[in-house]
């Protein structure tokens, strides 16, 4: 069995702990951001796909299980070693499309608008999982092809949160928040969809277009606003 | 002499005129946006370069003048028929890089961060014209090569405005404004640099990363804020 790459803790996690320790040591009350139950982690999701076990076997061979390349911030989620080639409806190609594991019950490809322009069609802007009526694509792996009838989308920007986070920010699943991103080319993202689950850790997912628009770096200050 | 493509008036220009006419007909006072001296035009600048006449001649031949492909919104500015191939410092290539005319006294390439990632180096984020100490590139045209010692940047988002616009918004050249962009994946761009000149028409220039982050379309509502 291969050893998966262990990520060091996210900078936001370390900062959150240090900030809480410093305020405690100084005997001062915590400012609001530091008093939050969780650090605010903002990650850029590069284009990727979620696949069923059936699709993985069509692409990589009978009985094949996804291998962990790198664990993601959400518990149990990982970037797989396996990647596929996507052939779009106009025969244009994106190679090295990363698969995220574990397998799901639905096949879905999440791209940025820049990718959609390269493929030559307009991506529908959907909540992850809502793929009814969207265009599909052909995926190519070392063991064969897999045809997706639908499921190529730009995923709506969203924030995963635990129930304690939702309570702290005063929001409910399905509501919208804003994310203010600082730095020399800062932006504020509106309509950040709130997703709540007891298995979730507080994490904002934006795509590469959004990340590049504001040049998001590990030390870029971010603020979650209602 | 060839006939240049004439652009129809920008949607924002037509809307501004219609709005003013409708309020006048109704005998009502204008809301603030409609009372502005100019319509708010927001355009996405795709990657492009500005070249000296010397560079154009190295690339396209002695005595060659840039041909107008399409007039831009700013008076006298145009997208040229001529395009070049850019070879970056890591030998990666961007083909069909459009030249904007007329020629300038400075060679400058303006790319989005997505392009910088494709070329394999981090673009400096600069005010247009401020290229001291930036990396250069090689340009290739049908008649030869031209080496730029420096000048490959990501241009800061900015708004061109006439003196009357600056007065209306209460801003001065060099100050920063915000641009709120609506729609299903709306964003607010901070640190929009104000550029004022009596030859300028009110126009915001954002790059393709910013345009794709919010899926800017001709009918997307935009608001300029101090």
PDB file of C-alpha atoms in Angstrom, chain B residues 78-216:
ATOM      1  CA  UNK B  78      -8.260  49.802 -31.611  1.00  0.00           C
ATOM      2  CA  UNK B  79      -7.640  46.080 -31.670  1.00  0.00           C
ATOM      3  CA  UNK B  80      -5.237  45.535 -34.544  1.00  0.00           C
ATOM      4  CA  UNK B  81      -5.530  42.838 -37.178  1.00  0.00           C
ATOM      5  CA  UNK B  82      -1.992  41.879 -36.221  1.00  0.00           C
ATOM      6  CA  UNK B  83      -1.315  39.326 -33.496  1.00  0.00           C
ATOM      7  CA  UNK B  84       1.953  37.851 -32.267  1.00  0.00           C
ATOM      8  CA  UNK B  85       3.213  34.708 -30.593  1.00  0.00           C
ATOM      9  CA  UNK B  86       4.638  35.188 -27.113  1.00  0.00           C
ATOM     10  CA  UNK B  87       7.438  32.932 -25.895  1.00  0.00           C
ATOM     11  CA  UNK B  88       7.769  33.175 -22.134  1.00  0.00           C
ATOM     12  CA  UNK B  89      10.858  32.887 -19.936  1.00  0.00           C
ATOM     13  CA  UNK B  90      10.264  29.143 -19.525  1.00  0.00           C
ATOM     14  CA  UNK B  91       9.852  28.618 -23.295  1.00  0.00           C
ATOM     15  CA  UNK B  92       6.124  28.212 -23.000  1.00  0.00           C
ATOM     16  CA  UNK B  93       4.030  29.852 -25.674  1.00  0.00           C
ATOM     17  CA  UNK B  94       0.875  31.939 -26.017  1.00  0.00           C
ATOM     18  CA  UNK B  95      -0.192  32.293 -29.627  1.00  0.00           C
ATOM     19  CA  UNK B  96      -2.498  34.870 -31.160  1.00  0.00           C
ATOM     20  CA  UNK B  97      -1.705  37.607 -28.659  1.00  0.00           C
ATOM     21  CA  UNK B  98      -3.621  40.606 -29.967  1.00  0.00           C
ATOM     22  CA  UNK B  99      -1.866  43.948 -30.463  1.00  0.00           C
ATOM     23  CA  UNK B 100      -3.783  47.062 -29.430  1.00  0.00           C
ATOM     24  CA  UNK B 101      -3.111  50.219 -31.416  1.00  0.00           C
ATOM     25  CA  UNK B 102      -2.022  52.876 -31.974  1.00  0.00           C
ATOM     26  CA  UNK B 103       1.669  52.260 -31.233  1.00  0.00           C
ATOM     27  CA  UNK B 104       3.051  53.581 -27.941  1.00  0.00           C
ATOM     28  CA  UNK B 105       6.472  54.596 -26.678  1.00  0.00           C
ATOM     29  CA  UNK B 106       6.654  51.453 -24.507  1.00  0.00           C
ATOM     30  CA  UNK B 107       6.299  47.725 -25.078  1.00  0.00           C
ATOM     31  CA  UNK B 108       3.988  46.015 -22.598  1.00  0.00           C
ATOM     32  CA  UNK B 109       2.179  42.676 -22.441  1.00  0.00           C
ATOM     33  CA  UNK B 110      -0.953  42.463 -20.263  1.00  0.00           C
ATOM     34  CA  UNK B 111      -1.983  38.971 -19.193  1.00  0.00           C
ATOM     35  CA  UNK B 112      -4.345  37.421 -16.648  1.00  0.00           C
ATOM     36  CA  UNK B 113      -2.990  35.287 -13.793  1.00  0.00           C
ATOM     37  CA  UNK B 114      -4.379  32.234 -15.562  1.00  0.00           C
ATOM     38  CA  UNK B 115      -2.017  33.029 -18.442  1.00  0.00           C
ATOM     39  CA  UNK B 116       0.857  33.483 -15.998  1.00  0.00           C
ATOM     40  CA  UNK B 117       0.178  30.024 -14.583  1.00  0.00           C
ATOM     41  CA  UNK B 118       0.178  28.589 -18.113  1.00  0.00           C
ATOM     42  CA  UNK B 119       3.524  30.329 -18.776  1.00  0.00           C
ATOM     43  CA  UNK B 120       4.886  29.060 -15.455  1.00  0.00           C
ATOM     44  CA  UNK B 121       5.767  32.251 -13.614  1.00  0.00           C
ATOM     45  CA  UNK B 122       4.095  34.729 -11.325  1.00  0.00           C
ATOM     46  CA  UNK B 123       3.030  37.928 -13.057  1.00  0.00           C
ATOM     47  CA  UNK B 124       3.718  41.189 -11.251  1.00  0.00           C
ATOM     48  CA  UNK B 125       0.552  43.195 -10.545  1.00  0.00           C
ATOM     49  CA  UNK B 126       1.239  46.680 -11.871  1.00  0.00           C
ATOM     50  CA  UNK B 127      -0.325  49.912 -12.977  1.00  0.00           C
ATOM     51  CA  UNK B 128      -0.154  49.980 -16.768  1.00  0.00           C
ATOM     52  CA  UNK B 129       3.123  51.664 -17.764  1.00  0.00           C
ATOM     53  CA  UNK B 130       4.944  50.766 -14.534  1.00  0.00           C
ATOM     54  CA  UNK B 131       7.110  47.930 -15.857  1.00  0.00           C
ATOM     55  CA  UNK B 132      10.463  48.620 -14.185  1.00  0.00           C
ATOM     56  CA  UNK B 133      12.035  45.381 -12.975  1.00  0.00           C
ATOM     57  CA  UNK B 134       9.434  43.050 -14.494  1.00  0.00           C
ATOM     58  CA  UNK B 135      10.276  40.008 -16.600  1.00  0.00           C
ATOM     59  CA  UNK B 136      10.302  40.231 -20.382  1.00  0.00           C
ATOM     60  CA  UNK B 137       9.553  37.770 -23.153  1.00  0.00           C
ATOM     61  CA  UNK B 138      10.251  37.052 -26.795  1.00  0.00           C
ATOM     62  CA  UNK B 139       7.643  37.988 -29.383  1.00  0.00           C
ATOM     63  CA  UNK B 140       7.462  36.257 -32.750  1.00  0.00           C
ATOM     64  CA  UNK B 141       5.823  37.675 -35.862  1.00  0.00           C
ATOM     65  CA  UNK B 142       5.799  36.689 -39.537  1.00  0.00           C
ATOM     66  CA  UNK B 143       8.848  38.880 -40.300  1.00  0.00           C
ATOM     67  CA  UNK B 144      10.962  38.188 -37.241  1.00  0.00           C
ATOM     68  CA  UNK B 145      11.471  38.230 -33.500  1.00  0.00           C
ATOM     69  CA  UNK B 146      11.431  41.078 -31.010  1.00  0.00           C
ATOM     70  CA  UNK B 147      12.891  40.695 -27.549  1.00  0.00           C
ATOM     71  CA  UNK B 148      11.222  42.561 -24.712  1.00  0.00           C
ATOM     72  CA  UNK B 149      13.661  42.996 -21.837  1.00  0.00           C
ATOM     73  CA  UNK B 150      10.779  43.701 -19.460  1.00  0.00           C
ATOM     74  CA  UNK B 151       7.055  44.501 -19.523  1.00  0.00           C
ATOM     75  CA  UNK B 152       5.002  41.344 -18.934  1.00  0.00           C
ATOM     76  CA  UNK B 153       2.448  42.244 -16.256  1.00  0.00           C
ATOM     77  CA  UNK B 154      -0.999  41.752 -14.913  1.00  0.00           C
ATOM     78  CA  UNK B 155      -2.478  45.230 -15.237  1.00  0.00           C
ATOM     79  CA  UNK B 156      -4.327  46.607 -12.208  1.00  0.00           C
ATOM     80  CA  UNK B 157      -8.054  46.831 -12.734  1.00  0.00           C
ATOM     81  CA  UNK B 158      -8.927  50.424 -13.492  1.00  0.00           C
ATOM     82  CA  UNK B 159     -11.583  52.854 -14.548  1.00  0.00           C
ATOM     83  CA  UNK B 160     -11.008  55.455 -17.245  1.00  0.00           C
ATOM     84  CA  UNK B 161     -12.956  58.630 -16.651  1.00  0.00           C
ATOM     85  CA  UNK B 162     -13.406  62.112 -17.968  1.00  0.00           C
ATOM     86  CA  UNK B 163     -13.089  65.086 -15.591  1.00  0.00           C
ATOM     87  CA  UNK B 164     -16.881  65.401 -15.444  1.00  0.00           C
ATOM     88  CA  UNK B 165     -17.155  61.761 -14.323  1.00  0.00           C
ATOM     89  CA  UNK B 166     -14.469  62.240 -11.661  1.00  0.00           C
ATOM     90  CA  UNK B 167     -16.376  65.246 -10.385  1.00  0.00           C
ATOM     91  CA  UNK B 168     -19.690  63.351 -10.341  1.00  0.00           C
ATOM     92  CA  UNK B 169     -18.217  60.425  -8.380  1.00  0.00           C
ATOM     93  CA  UNK B 170     -16.112  62.709  -6.175  1.00  0.00           C
ATOM     94  CA  UNK B 171     -12.790  61.004  -6.929  1.00  0.00           C
ATOM     95  CA  UNK B 172      -9.350  62.007  -8.160  1.00  0.00           C
ATOM     96  CA  UNK B 173      -6.812  60.284 -10.426  1.00  0.00           C
ATOM     97  CA  UNK B 174      -4.883  57.601  -8.522  1.00  0.00           C
ATOM     98  CA  UNK B 175      -7.635  56.979  -5.974  1.00  0.00           C
ATOM     99  CA  UNK B 176      -9.453  53.653  -5.648  1.00  0.00           C
ATOM    100  CA  UNK B 177     -13.114  52.854  -6.189  1.00  0.00           C
ATOM    101  CA  UNK B 178     -15.183  49.676  -6.027  1.00  0.00           C
ATOM    102  CA  UNK B 179     -17.179  48.018  -8.777  1.00  0.00           C
ATOM    103  CA  UNK B 180     -20.181  45.982  -7.703  1.00  0.00           C
ATOM    104  CA  UNK B 181     -21.121  43.393 -10.315  1.00  0.00           C
ATOM    105  CA  UNK B 182     -24.488  41.669  -9.906  1.00  0.00           C
ATOM    106  CA  UNK B 183     -25.919  38.436 -11.258  1.00  0.00           C
ATOM    107  CA  UNK B 184     -25.972  34.858  -9.955  1.00  0.00           C
ATOM    108  CA  UNK B 185     -22.233  34.835  -9.211  1.00  0.00           C
ATOM    109  CA  UNK B 186     -21.789  38.511  -8.433  1.00  0.00           C
ATOM    110  CA  UNK B 187     -18.644  40.010  -6.940  1.00  0.00           C
ATOM    111  CA  UNK B 188     -17.421  43.393  -5.770  1.00  0.00           C
ATOM    112  CA  UNK B 189     -13.999  44.404  -7.055  1.00  0.00           C
ATOM    113  CA  UNK B 190     -12.008  46.494  -4.582  1.00  0.00           C
ATOM    114  CA  UNK B 191      -9.107  48.759  -5.440  1.00  0.00           C
ATOM    115  CA  UNK B 192     -10.266  49.817  -8.851  1.00  0.00           C
ATOM    116  CA  UNK B 193      -7.712  52.440  -9.857  1.00  0.00           C
ATOM    117  CA  UNK B 194      -9.124  55.760 -11.066  1.00  0.00           C
ATOM    118  CA  UNK B 195      -7.514  57.190 -14.211  1.00  0.00           C
ATOM    119  CA  UNK B 196      -8.681  60.623 -15.326  1.00  0.00           C
ATOM    120  CA  UNK B 197      -8.043  62.376 -18.629  1.00  0.00           C
ATOM    121  CA  UNK B 198     -10.034  64.786 -20.757  1.00  0.00           C
ATOM    122  CA  UNK B 199      -9.741  62.313 -23.644  1.00  0.00           C
ATOM    123  CA  UNK B 200     -11.235  59.412 -21.616  1.00  0.00           C
ATOM    124  CA  UNK B 201     -14.762  58.029 -21.721  1.00  0.00           C
ATOM    125  CA  UNK B 202     -16.115  56.340 -18.579  1.00  0.00           C
ATOM    126  CA  UNK B 203     -15.078  52.702 -18.871  1.00  0.00           C
ATOM    127  CA  UNK B 204     -13.982  50.030 -16.412  1.00  0.00           C
ATOM    128  CA  UNK B 205     -11.384  47.536 -17.619  1.00  0.00           C
ATOM    129  CA  UNK B 206     -11.202  44.192 -15.874  1.00  0.00           C
ATOM    130  CA  UNK B 207      -9.288  41.136 -17.043  1.00  0.00           C
ATOM    131  CA  UNK B 208     -10.556  37.728 -18.107  1.00  0.00           C
ATOM    132  CA  UNK B 209     -10.028  36.168 -14.664  1.00  0.00           C
ATOM    133  CA  UNK B 210     -12.185  38.860 -13.098  1.00  0.00           C
ATOM    134  CA  UNK B 211     -14.754  38.638 -15.908  1.00  0.00           C
ATOM    135  CA  UNK B 212     -14.963  34.852 -15.624  1.00  0.00           C
ATOM    136  CA  UNK B 213     -15.133  34.899 -11.820  1.00  0.00           C
ATOM    137  CA  UNK B 214     -18.462  36.766 -12.048  1.00  0.00           C
ATOM    138  CA  UNK B 215     -19.498  35.624 -15.549  1.00  0.00           C
ATOM    139  CA  UNK B 216     -19.851  39.222 -16.710  1.00  0.00           C
TER     140      UNK B 216
END
